[in-house]
mmCIF file of C-alpha atoms in Angstrom:
data_model
loop_
_atom_site.group_PDB
_atom_site.id
_atom_site.type_symbol
_atom_site.label_atom_id
_atom_site.label_comp_id
_atom_site.label_asym_id
_atom_site.label_seq_id
_atom_site.Cartn_x
_atom_site.Cartn_y
_atom_site.Cartn_z
ATOM 1 C CA MET Y 755 83.272 112.146 120.157
ATOM 2 C CA ASN Y 756 85.065 111.799 123.682
ATOM 3 C CA THR Y 757 85.960 115.288 125.129
ATOM 4 C CA PRO Y 758 90.096 115.550 125.030
ATOM 5 C CA PRO Y 759 91.354 116.085 128.484
ATOM 6 C CA SER Y 760 93.461 118.921 127.152
ATOM 7 C CA PRO Y 761 93.012 121.489 124.315
ATOM 8 C CA PRO Y 762 93.627 120.397 120.922
ATOM 9 C CA VAL Y 763 97.143 121.234 119.378
ATOM 10 C CA ALA Y 764 97.443 124.815 118.299
ATOM 11 C CA GLU Y 765 98.293 125.881 114.820
ATOM 12 C CA ARG Y 766 101.836 127.011 114.470
ATOM 13 C CA THR Y 767 102.717 129.411 111.937
ATOM 14 C CA ASP Y 768 106.575 129.470 112.586
ATOM 15 C CA GLY Y 769 107.563 126.780 110.018
ATOM 16 C CA SER Y 770 107.879 123.885 112.476
ATOM 17 C CA SER Y 771 107.268 120.587 111.473
ATOM 18 C CA VAL Y 772 103.602 118.924 111.517
ATOM 19 C CA ARG Y 773 104.382 115.577 113.522
ATOM 20 C CA ILE Y 774 102.541 112.163 113.069
ATOM 21 C CA GLY Y 775 103.337 109.396 115.729
ATOM 22 C CA ALA Y 776 104.129 106.099 113.946
ATOM 23 C CA LEU Y 777 103.563 102.843 115.944
ATOM 24 C CA VAL Y 778 105.495 100.091 114.498
ATOM 25 C CA PRO Y 779 106.714 96.423 115.570
ATOM 26 C CA LEU Y 780 110.476 96.678 115.170
ATOM 27 C CA THR Y 781 111.872 93.960 117.416
ATOM 28 C CA ARG Y 782 110.915 90.713 118.550
ATOM 29 C CA PRO Y 783 108.540 89.183 119.644
ATOM 30 C CA GLY Y 784 106.897 91.628 117.112
ATOM 31 C CA TRP Y 785 106.876 90.581 113.509
ATOM 32 C CA VAL Y 786 109.713 92.753 112.534
ATOM 33 C CA GLU Y 787 109.782 92.001 108.863
ATOM 34 C CA ALA Y 788 106.318 93.302 108.534
ATOM 35 C CA GLY Y 789 107.208 96.295 110.908
ATOM 36 C CA GLN Y 790 109.978 97.124 108.374
ATOM 37 C CA HIS Y 791 107.627 96.932 105.428
ATOM 38 C CA LEU Y 792 105.041 99.065 107.215
ATOM 39 C CA LEU Y 793 107.728 101.681 108.329
ATOM 40 C CA ALA Y 794 109.270 101.849 104.561
ATOM 41 C CA GLY Y 795 105.511 102.818 103.360
ATOM 42 C CA LEU Y 796 105.182 105.645 105.934
ATOM 43 C CA GLU Y 797 108.596 107.117 105.371
ATOM 44 C CA LEU Y 798 108.229 107.153 101.438
ATOM 45 C CA ALA Y 799 105.199 108.978 101.697
ATOM 46 C CA VAL Y 800 106.362 111.682 104.115
ATOM 47 C CA GLY Y 801 109.500 111.980 102.017
ATOM 48 C CA GLU Y 802 107.270 112.726 99.182
ATOM 49 C CA VAL Y 803 104.742 114.815 100.852
ATOM 50 C CA ASN Y 804 107.799 116.982 102.104
ATOM 51 C CA ASP Y 805 109.241 116.968 98.386
ATOM 52 C CA GLY Y 806 105.789 118.427 97.466
ATOM 53 C CA GLY Y 807 106.086 121.335 99.609
ATOM 54 C CA GLY Y 808 104.944 119.573 103.116
ATOM 55 C CA ILE Y 809 101.581 120.616 104.844
ATOM 56 C CA VAL Y 810 100.969 123.973 103.730
ATOM 57 C CA GLY Y 811 104.573 124.803 103.871
ATOM 58 C CA ARG Y 812 105.302 122.951 106.860
ATOM 59 C CA PRO Y 813 107.609 119.668 106.947
ATOM 60 C CA LEU Y 814 105.695 116.692 107.991
ATOM 61 C CA GLU Y 815 107.716 114.613 110.468
ATOM 62 C CA LEU Y 816 107.338 111.115 111.284
ATOM 63 C CA VAL Y 817 107.974 110.001 115.234
ATOM 64 C CA VAL Y 818 108.507 106.672 115.191
ATOM 65 C CA ARG Y 819 107.978 104.133 118.435
ATOM 66 C CA ASP Y 820 108.662 100.452 118.402
ATOM 67 C CA THR Y 821 105.655 98.525 120.052
ATOM 68 C CA ALA Y 822 107.555 95.242 119.718
ATOM 69 C CA ALA Y 823 103.995 93.346 119.576
ATOM 70 C CA ASP Y 824 103.438 94.578 123.370
ATOM 71 C CA PRO Y 825 100.192 96.393 123.872
ATOM 72 C CA GLN Y 826 101.303 97.961 127.221
ATOM 73 C CA ARG Y 827 103.872 99.394 125.498
ATOM 74 C CA ALA Y 828 101.921 100.504 122.699
ATOM 75 C CA ALA Y 829 99.761 102.403 125.144
ATOM 76 C CA ALA Y 830 102.807 103.895 126.978
ATOM 77 C CA ALA Y 831 104.047 105.361 123.369
ATOM 78 C CA VAL Y 832 100.483 106.974 122.640
ATOM 79 C CA ASP Y 833 100.652 108.904 125.942
ATOM 80 C CA GLU Y 834 104.308 109.975 125.125
ATOM 81 C CA LEU Y 835 103.465 110.686 121.685
ATOM 82 C CA ALA Y 836 100.448 112.626 122.568
ATOM 83 C CA ARG Y 837 102.579 114.662 125.112
ATOM 84 C CA LEU Y 838 104.918 115.476 122.128
ATOM 85 C CA GLY Y 839 102.172 117.101 120.378
ATOM 86 C CA VAL Y 840 101.865 114.885 117.600
ATOM 87 C CA ALA Y 841 98.888 115.907 115.098
ATOM 88 C CA ALA Y 842 97.694 112.109 114.628
ATOM 89 C CA LEU Y 843 98.888 108.423 115.153
ATOM 90 C CA ALA Y 844 99.488 105.987 112.274
ATOM 91 C CA GLY Y 845 100.498 102.453 111.595
ATOM 92 C CA GLU Y 846 100.543 99.347 113.889
ATOM 93 C CA TYR Y 847 100.170 95.817 112.389
ATOM 94 C CA HIS Y 848 99.240 93.678 115.511
ATOM 95 C CA SER Y 849 95.877 93.443 116.105
ATOM 96 C CA VAL Y 850 95.812 93.140 119.739
ATOM 97 C CA VAL Y 851 98.391 96.119 119.908
ATOM 98 C CA ALA Y 852 96.350 98.220 117.791
ATOM 99 C CA ARG Y 853 93.428 97.585 120.108
ATOM 100 C CA ALA Y 854 95.329 99.229 123.169
ATOM 101 C CA ALA Y 855 96.637 101.896 120.950
ATOM 102 C CA ALA Y 856 93.149 102.939 119.871
ATOM 103 C CA ALA Y 857 91.908 102.584 123.294
ATOM 104 C CA ARG Y 858 94.262 105.118 124.570
ATOM 105 C CA ALA Y 859 94.059 107.333 121.610
ATOM 106 C CA ASP Y 860 90.178 107.434 122.118
ATOM 107 C CA THR Y 861 90.633 108.479 125.697
ATOM 108 C CA LEU Y 862 93.126 111.342 125.063
ATOM 109 C CA GLY Y 863 91.366 112.644 121.897
ATOM 110 C CA LEU Y 864 94.228 111.868 119.725
ATOM 111 C CA PRO Y 865 93.156 110.877 115.776
ATOM 112 C CA PHE Y 866 94.684 107.205 114.810
ATOM 113 C CA LEU Y 867 94.403 105.677 111.437
ATOM 114 C CA CYS Y 868 95.453 102.062 111.887
ATOM 115 C CA SER Y 869 97.335 100.872 108.848
ATOM 116 C CA SER Y 870 97.000 96.853 109.197
ATOM 117 C CA ALA Y 871 95.283 95.662 112.032
ATOM 118 C CA VAL Y 872 92.081 93.958 111.259
ATOM 119 C CA LEU Y 873 90.244 92.629 114.468
ATOM 120 C CA ASP Y 874 86.905 93.836 114.171
ATOM 121 C CA ALA Y 875 86.310 95.222 117.723
ATOM 122 C CA LEU Y 876 89.376 97.565 117.524
ATOM 123 C CA THR Y 877 87.692 99.475 120.107
ATOM 124 C CA GLU Y 878 85.094 98.426 122.733
ATOM 125 C CA GLN Y 879 82.651 101.071 121.861
ATOM 126 C CA PRO Y 880 81.930 103.294 118.756
ATOM 127 C CA THR Y 881 84.676 105.975 118.475
ATOM 128 C CA GLU Y 882 85.177 109.244 116.298
ATOM 129 C CA TRP Y 883 89.057 109.084 116.830
ATOM 130 C CA VAL Y 884 89.926 106.092 114.884
ATOM 131 C CA ALA Y 885 89.840 105.069 111.257
ATOM 132 C CA ARG Y 886 91.173 102.064 109.706
ATOM 133 C CA LEU Y 887 92.571 101.168 106.020
ATOM 134 C CA ALA Y 888 92.839 97.372 106.468
ATOM 135 C CA PRO Y 889 89.808 95.491 105.978
ATOM 136 C CA ALA Y 890 87.872 94.168 108.994
ATOM 137 C CA GLN Y 891 88.907 90.195 109.740
ATOM 138 C CA SER Y 892 85.101 88.986 108.983
ATOM 139 C CA HIS Y 893 85.566 90.552 105.745
ATOM 140 C CA GLY Y 894 88.742 89.087 104.801
ATOM 141 C CA TRP Y 895 88.468 85.797 106.787
ATOM 142 C CA ARG Y 896 84.788 84.940 104.780
ATOM 143 C CA ILE Y 897 86.550 85.572 101.591
ATOM 144 C CA TYR Y 898 89.119 83.069 102.486
ATOM 145 C CA ALA Y 899 86.179 80.713 103.926
ATOM 146 C CA ASP Y 900 84.641 80.947 100.411
ATOM 147 C CA PHE Y 901 87.834 79.947 98.847
ATOM 148 C CA LEU Y 902 87.931 76.968 101.074
ATOM 149 C CA LEU Y 903 84.671 75.832 100.292
ATOM 150 C CA SER Y 904 85.341 76.532 96.202
ATOM 151 C CA ALA Y 905 88.442 74.264 96.629
ATOM 152 C CA GLY Y 906 86.297 71.444 98.044
ATOM 153 C CA HIS Y 907 87.419 71.629 101.680
ATOM 154 C CA SER Y 908 84.832 71.047 104.141
ATOM 155 C CA ARG Y 909 86.602 69.241 106.852
ATOM 156 C CA ILE Y 910 89.136 72.107 108.134
ATOM 157 C CA ALA Y 911 91.373 71.737 111.125
ATOM 158 C CA VAL Y 912 92.624 75.203 112.644
ATOM 159 C CA ALA Y 913 95.941 74.926 114.861
ATOM 160 C CA ALA Y 914 95.378 77.623 117.123
ATOM 161 C CA GLU Y 915 97.167 79.572 119.784
ATOM 162 C CA PRO Y 916 95.279 81.433 122.664
ATOM 163 C CA GLY Y 917 94.509 85.230 121.854
ATOM 164 C CA VAL Y 918 91.848 87.331 120.922
ATOM 165 C CA TYR Y 919 92.971 87.409 117.305
ATOM 166 C CA TRP Y 920 93.280 84.014 116.975
ATOM 167 C CA ALA Y 921 89.733 83.151 118.474
ATOM 168 C CA SER Y 922 88.119 85.843 116.728
ATOM 169 C CA GLY Y 923 89.610 84.157 113.615
ATOM 170 C CA ALA Y 924 88.441 80.673 114.515
ATOM 171 C CA ARG Y 925 84.916 82.125 115.208
ATOM 172 C CA ILE Y 926 84.485 83.718 112.176
ATOM 173 C CA LEU Y 927 85.325 80.625 110.201
ATOM 174 C CA ARG Y 928 83.299 78.243 112.295
ATOM 175 C CA ASP Y 929 80.159 80.657 111.965
ATOM 176 C CA TYR Y 930 80.509 81.201 107.998
ATOM 177 C CA LEU Y 931 81.388 77.543 107.243
ATOM 178 C CA ALA Y 932 78.995 75.527 109.499
ATOM 179 C CA PRO Y 933 76.012 77.004 107.695
ATOM 180 C CA ARG Y 934 77.280 75.828 104.380
ATOM 181 C CA GLY Y 935 78.439 72.300 105.123
ATOM 182 C CA GLY Y 936 81.758 72.987 106.689
ATOM 183 C CA THR Y 937 83.384 71.707 109.783
ATOM 184 C CA VAL Y 938 85.931 73.505 111.726
ATOM 185 C CA ILE Y 939 87.781 71.375 114.041
ATOM 186 C CA GLU Y 940 89.989 73.135 116.667
ATOM 187 C CA LEU Y 941 93.678 72.004 117.676
ATOM 188 C CA ASP Y 942 94.898 73.517 120.697
ATOM 189 C CA MET Y 943 98.430 74.507 120.207
ATOM 190 C CA ARG Y 944 99.134 74.697 123.904
ATOM 191 C CA ALA Y 945 98.612 70.881 124.342
ATOM 192 C CA LEU Y 946 99.968 69.491 121.253
ATOM 193 C CA ALA Y 947 103.513 69.617 119.734
ATOM 194 C CA PRO Y 948 103.800 69.970 115.900
ATOM 195 C CA THR Y 949 104.533 66.407 115.273
ATOM 196 C CA ALA Y 950 101.244 65.455 117.188
ATOM 197 C CA VAL Y 951 99.147 67.685 115.094
ATOM 198 C CA CYS Y 952 99.808 65.247 112.273
ATOM 199 C CA ASP Y 953 97.998 62.184 114.011
ATOM 200 C CA GLU Y 954 95.141 64.843 114.901
ATOM 201 C CA LEU Y 955 94.721 65.491 111.311
ATOM 202 C CA VAL Y 956 94.789 62.115 110.234
ATOM 203 C CA GLY Y 957 92.226 61.046 112.922
ATOM 204 C CA ASN Y 958 89.906 64.072 112.174
ATOM 205 C CA ARG Y 959 89.905 63.155 108.501
ATOM 206 C CA ALA Y 960 90.895 66.949 107.826
ATOM 207 C CA THR Y 961 91.393 67.947 104.119
ATOM 208 C CA ALA Y 962 92.833 71.360 105.134
ATOM 209 C CA LEU Y 963 94.970 72.637 108.140
ATOM 210 C CA LEU Y 964 94.806 76.547 108.628
ATOM 211 C CA LEU Y 965 97.812 77.890 110.881
ATOM 212 C CA LEU Y 966 96.074 80.172 113.529
ATOM 213 C CA VAL Y 967 99.619 80.554 115.307
ATOM 214 C CA GLY Y 968 102.520 82.959 115.351
ATOM 215 C CA HIS Y 969 105.597 83.245 113.025
ATOM 216 C CA PRO Y 970 108.096 82.108 112.806
ATOM 217 C CA GLU Y 971 107.023 79.459 115.583
ATOM 218 C CA PRO Y 972 105.336 77.364 115.967
ATOM 219 C CA ALA Y 973 104.062 77.945 112.271
ATOM 220 C CA VAL Y 974 107.378 76.981 110.711
ATOM 221 C CA SER Y 975 107.758 73.790 112.771
ATOM 222 C CA ILE Y 976 104.056 72.783 111.853
ATOM 223 C CA VAL Y 977 104.500 73.191 108.351
ATOM 224 C CA LYS Y 978 107.712 70.957 108.432
ATOM 225 C CA SER Y 979 105.958 68.215 110.442
ATOM 226 C CA VAL Y 980 103.056 68.158 108.180
ATOM 227 C CA ARG Y 981 104.889 68.136 104.949
ATOM 228 C CA ARG Y 982 107.123 65.302 106.037
ATOM 229 C CA ASP Y 983 104.178 63.179 107.061
ATOM 230 C CA GLN Y 984 103.281 60.643 104.164
ATOM 231 C CA ARG Y 985 99.706 60.228 105.451
ATOM 232 C CA LEU Y 986 99.001 64.075 104.837
ATOM 233 C CA ALA Y 987 100.358 64.202 101.167
ATOM 234 C CA GLU Y 988 96.998 65.492 100.243
ATOM 235 C CA ILE Y 989 96.159 68.053 102.718
ATOM 236 C CA MET Y 990 96.209 71.783 102.150
ATOM 237 C CA ILE Y 991 97.788 73.988 104.547
ATOM 238 C CA GLY Y 992 96.409 77.428 104.603
ATOM 239 C CA ALA Y 993 97.561 80.895 106.663
ATOM 240 C CA PRO Y 994 94.920 83.192 106.329
ATOM 241 C CA ALA Y 995 96.732 85.680 108.587
ATOM 242 C CA GLY Y 996 99.341 86.140 105.765
ATOM 243 C CA GLN Y 997 102.506 84.412 107.460
ATOM 244 C CA PRO Y 998 103.821 83.371 104.064
ATOM 245 C CA GLU Y 999 103.880 86.791 102.556
ATOM 246 C CA PHE Y 1000 107.159 87.983 103.777
ATOM 247 C CA ALA Y 1001 110.561 86.781 102.515
ATOM 248 C CA GLU Y 1002 111.681 85.333 105.720
ATOM 249 C CA TRP Y 1003 108.864 82.776 105.319
ATOM 250 C CA ALA Y 1004 110.687 81.231 102.170
ATOM 251 C CA THR Y 1005 113.944 81.434 103.730
ATOM 252 C CA LEU Y 1006 113.182 79.421 106.623
ATOM 253 C CA LEU Y 1007 110.970 76.916 104.847
ATOM 254 C CA GLY Y 1008 112.682 76.573 101.123
ATOM 255 C CA GLU Y 1009 110.203 74.316 99.185
ATOM 256 C CA ASP Y 1010 108.049 73.830 101.988
ATOM 257 C CA SER Y 1011 107.056 77.586 101.786
ATOM 258 C CA THR Y 1012 104.922 77.186 98.625
ATOM 259 C CA ALA Y 1013 101.293 76.327 98.078
ATOM 260 C CA ILE Y 1014 100.210 77.603 101.340
ATOM 261 C CA PRO Y 1015 97.066 80.024 100.423
ATOM 262 C CA PHE Y 1016 97.088 83.509 102.612
ATOM 263 C CA LEU Y 1017 94.884 86.687 102.445
ATOM 264 C CA ARG Y 1018 96.648 89.735 100.738
ATOM 265 C CA TYR Y 1019 95.236 93.217 100.384
ATOM 266 C CA LEU Y 1020 96.085 94.185 96.850
ATOM 267 C CA PRO Y 1021 94.300 94.541 93.359
ATOM 268 C CA GLU Y 1022 94.967 92.303 90.515
ATOM 269 C CA ARG Y 1023 96.540 95.088 88.702
ATOM 270 C CA LEU Y 1024 97.957 98.061 90.513
ATOM 271 C CA SER Y 1025 97.180 101.810 89.347
ATOM 272 C CA PRO Y 1026 99.708 104.013 87.968
ATOM 273 C CA LEU Y 1027 100.141 105.311 91.362
ATOM 274 C CA GLY Y 1028 100.545 101.936 92.853
ATOM 275 C CA ALA Y 1029 102.929 100.693 90.172
ATOM 276 C CA ARG Y 1030 105.068 104.014 90.923
ATOM 277 C CA VAL Y 1031 104.842 103.448 94.783
ATOM 278 C CA GLU Y 1032 105.833 99.921 94.089
ATOM 279 C CA THR Y 1033 109.168 100.608 92.293
ATOM 280 C CA ALA Y 1034 109.869 103.194 94.881
ATOM 281 C CA LEU Y 1035 109.289 100.530 97.826
ATOM 282 C CA ARG Y 1036 111.197 97.908 95.922
ATOM 283 C CA GLU Y 1037 114.191 100.008 95.937
ATOM 284 C CA ARG Y 1038 113.944 100.714 99.496
ATOM 285 C CA LEU Y 1039 113.448 97.687 100.706
ATOM 286 C CA ALA Y 1040 115.807 95.849 98.499
ATOM 287 C CA GLU Y 1041 112.888 93.052 97.828
ATOM 288 C CA ALA Y 1042 109.366 93.017 96.473
ATOM 289 C CA PRO Y 1043 107.137 95.256 98.941
ATOM 290 C CA SER Y 1044 104.427 93.596 100.839
ATOM 291 C CA PHE Y 1045 100.856 94.775 100.861
ATOM 292 C CA VAL Y 1046 101.895 96.119 104.294
ATOM 293 C CA ALA Y 1047 104.198 98.683 102.782
ATOM 294 C CA PHE Y 1048 101.415 99.830 100.643
ATOM 295 C CA GLU Y 1049 99.378 100.359 103.718
ATOM 296 C CA GLY Y 1050 101.846 102.176 105.409
ATOM 297 C CA TYR Y 1051 102.151 104.575 102.205
ATOM 298 C CA ASP Y 1052 98.352 104.996 102.025
ATOM 299 C CA THR Y 1053 98.064 105.788 105.731
ATOM 300 C CA VAL Y 1054 100.093 109.070 105.317
ATOM 301 C CA ALA Y 1055 98.497 109.746 101.931
ATOM 302 C CA VAL Y 1056 95.423 110.119 103.854
ATOM 303 C CA LEU Y 1057 96.725 111.965 106.756
ATOM 304 C CA ALA Y 1058 98.660 114.233 104.743
ATOM 305 C CA ASP Y 1059 95.539 115.188 102.853
ATOM 306 C CA VAL Y 1060 93.462 115.759 106.060
ATOM 307 C CA LEU Y 1061 96.175 118.074 107.533
ATOM 308 C CA ARG Y 1062 96.434 119.950 104.326
ATOM 309 C CA SER Y 1063 92.797 120.532 104.550
ATOM 310 C CA HIS Y 1064 91.924 120.877 108.310
ATOM 311 C CA GLY Y 1065 95.375 121.876 109.717
ATOM 312 C CA ALA Y 1066 97.174 119.948 112.787
ATOM 313 C CA ASP Y 1067 93.910 120.597 115.007
ATOM 314 C CA ARG Y 1068 93.429 117.019 116.569
ATOM 315 C CA ALA Y 1069 89.356 117.498 116.879
ATOM 316 C CA ARG Y 1070 89.276 118.725 113.140
ATOM 317 C CA THR Y 1071 91.293 115.727 111.842
ATOM 318 C CA ALA Y 1072 88.886 113.227 113.878
ATOM 319 C CA ALA Y 1073 85.826 114.868 112.352
ATOM 320 C CA SER Y 1074 87.043 114.890 108.839
ATOM 321 C CA TRP Y 1075 87.190 110.893 108.507
ATOM 322 C CA PRO Y 1076 83.717 110.819 106.804
ATOM 323 C CA ARG Y 1077 84.909 113.405 104.186
ATOM 324 C CA VAL Y 1078 88.066 111.802 103.244
ATOM 325 C CA ALA Y 1079 88.291 110.923 99.597
ATOM 326 C CA VAL Y 1080 92.017 110.261 98.541
ATOM 327 C CA GLU Y 1081 93.514 108.154 95.679
ATOM 328 C CA GLY Y 1082 95.532 105.432 97.530
ATOM 329 C CA THR Y 1083 97.695 102.884 95.671
ATOM 330 C CA ARG Y 1084 95.181 100.242 96.139
ATOM 331 C CA GLY Y 1085 91.939 102.412 95.245
ATOM 332 C CA GLN Y 1086 89.982 105.183 96.341
ATOM 333 C CA ILE Y 1087 90.092 105.468 100.098
ATOM 334 C CA GLN Y 1088 86.709 106.947 101.664
ATOM 335 C CA PHE Y 1089 85.663 105.881 105.346
ATOM 336 C CA SER Y 1090 82.208 105.011 106.502
ATOM 337 C CA ARG Y 1091 80.349 103.484 109.159
ATOM 338 C CA THR Y 1092 80.033 99.852 108.790
ATOM 339 C CA PRO Y 1093 77.740 97.355 110.722
ATOM 340 C CA GLY Y 1094 79.558 95.736 113.560
ATOM 341 C CA ILE Y 1095 82.800 97.902 113.184
ATOM 342 C CA SER Y 1096 83.454 100.364 116.119
ATOM 343 C CA VAL Y 1097 85.986 102.573 113.913
ATOM 344 C CA TRP Y 1098 85.778 104.686 110.585
ATOM 345 C CA GLN Y 1099 86.233 101.916 108.072
ATOM 346 C CA TRP Y 1100 87.661 101.889 104.562
ATOM 347 C CA ALA Y 1101 84.992 99.319 103.105
ATOM 348 C CA TRP Y 1102 86.877 97.770 101.432
ATOM 349 C CA THR Y 1103 90.497 97.276 100.144
ATOM 350 C CA PRO Y 1104 90.846 94.802 97.550
ATOM 351 C CA VAL Y 1105 91.348 91.156 99.075
ATOM 352 C CA GLN Y 1106 92.992 88.289 97.421
ATOM 353 C CA VAL Y 1107 93.907 84.659 98.378
ATOM 354 C CA VAL Y 1108 97.424 84.207 97.134
ATOM 355 C CA ASP Y 1109 100.163 81.343 97.704
ATOM 356 C CA ARG Y 1110 103.745 81.234 96.785
ATOM 357 C CA ASP Y 1111 104.235 79.275 93.313
ATOM 358 C CA PRO Y 1112 106.099 75.910 93.955
ATOM 359 C CA ALA Y 1113 107.632 76.564 90.371
ATOM 360 C CA GLN Y 1114 109.031 79.976 91.558
ATOM 361 C CA PRO Y 1115 108.642 80.439 95.008
ATOM 362 C CA ASP Y 1116 109.057 84.475 94.745
ATOM 363 C CA ARG Y 1117 106.159 84.668 92.591
ATOM 364 C CA PHE Y 1118 102.727 84.835 93.952
ATOM 365 C CA ARG Y 1119 99.578 82.943 92.397
ATOM 366 C CA ILE Y 1120 96.198 84.501 92.671
ATOM 367 C CA LEU Y 1121 93.810 81.816 93.842
ATOM 368 C CA HIS Y 1122 90.449 83.920 94.563
ATOM 369 C CA ALA Y 1123 89.665 87.603 94.753
ATOM 370 C CA GLY Y 1124 86.774 89.153 96.775
#
């Protein structure tokens, strides 16, 4: 464990709040809807903690900072939150942003429980300060690759934008599918307009197209172009990164939003706790909660348990990751050291491949589970 540059935050006995810093994308180019769901889960759990007496009598307070999908902004927010005396950091949806936050938290000696980001290499070197709830990208995307193979797809095109997260996803798919008879054809979206993607799919005889691109654009335009090309009536469009999870997807694409399989981190059936939280989240969001909202709730549930047991001392919080055993909305949460993963990892949250039902676009069909 790195030695923090300043002494850990001292315990307070004056009834002042215990603060958690929350990193959330709430403005563009961040994925705003994901950020809103993440924040709803965080806030719901904080409210319940306080209704139950807080942290040994002290209220739990969420100090929210908008990352706007900007790694530099996130790193600056970590610095600010550390100065404000937060006991720990929570949240973040975008992997590249979470990676910047994790690196800064590691340097400062500030515990960070990452809610949603999946990039395997969340930090360059192993760290004791960072733990993660979301499954690593290599775990989830291999399950997605198994789904592709079971559905009969061996010639798979990926429409990819540049970036660490997209490149990592393409590599995971290629490395997993190649020994099993699959071929991954990469289409560089820096060079192709959405309409030109159609010609590439026909020329490469692809049976599936995966969207490794941003939301809403160019993802929405690519889907519209492919759906309108009669030559591609049989092609499957997929989105392992989860673009179809949120209501905006259905709003923008209408009927074209359906039958696009994506990864979701929920069990087939929620526990009684999960069902209760789902009801509360639905009321708070005025729509069905995504898995990201559950990730937010579980993040605070874990941190509250740790803070009750070990106080607000940062070093003791980080040292407690391997002893966590908390009932979350999606199963029992425990952290371990997982090969190839540089942070403390919940291995693993439930993983599903689902899509929106063409007969009822606001209903999700479970196609595969891992």
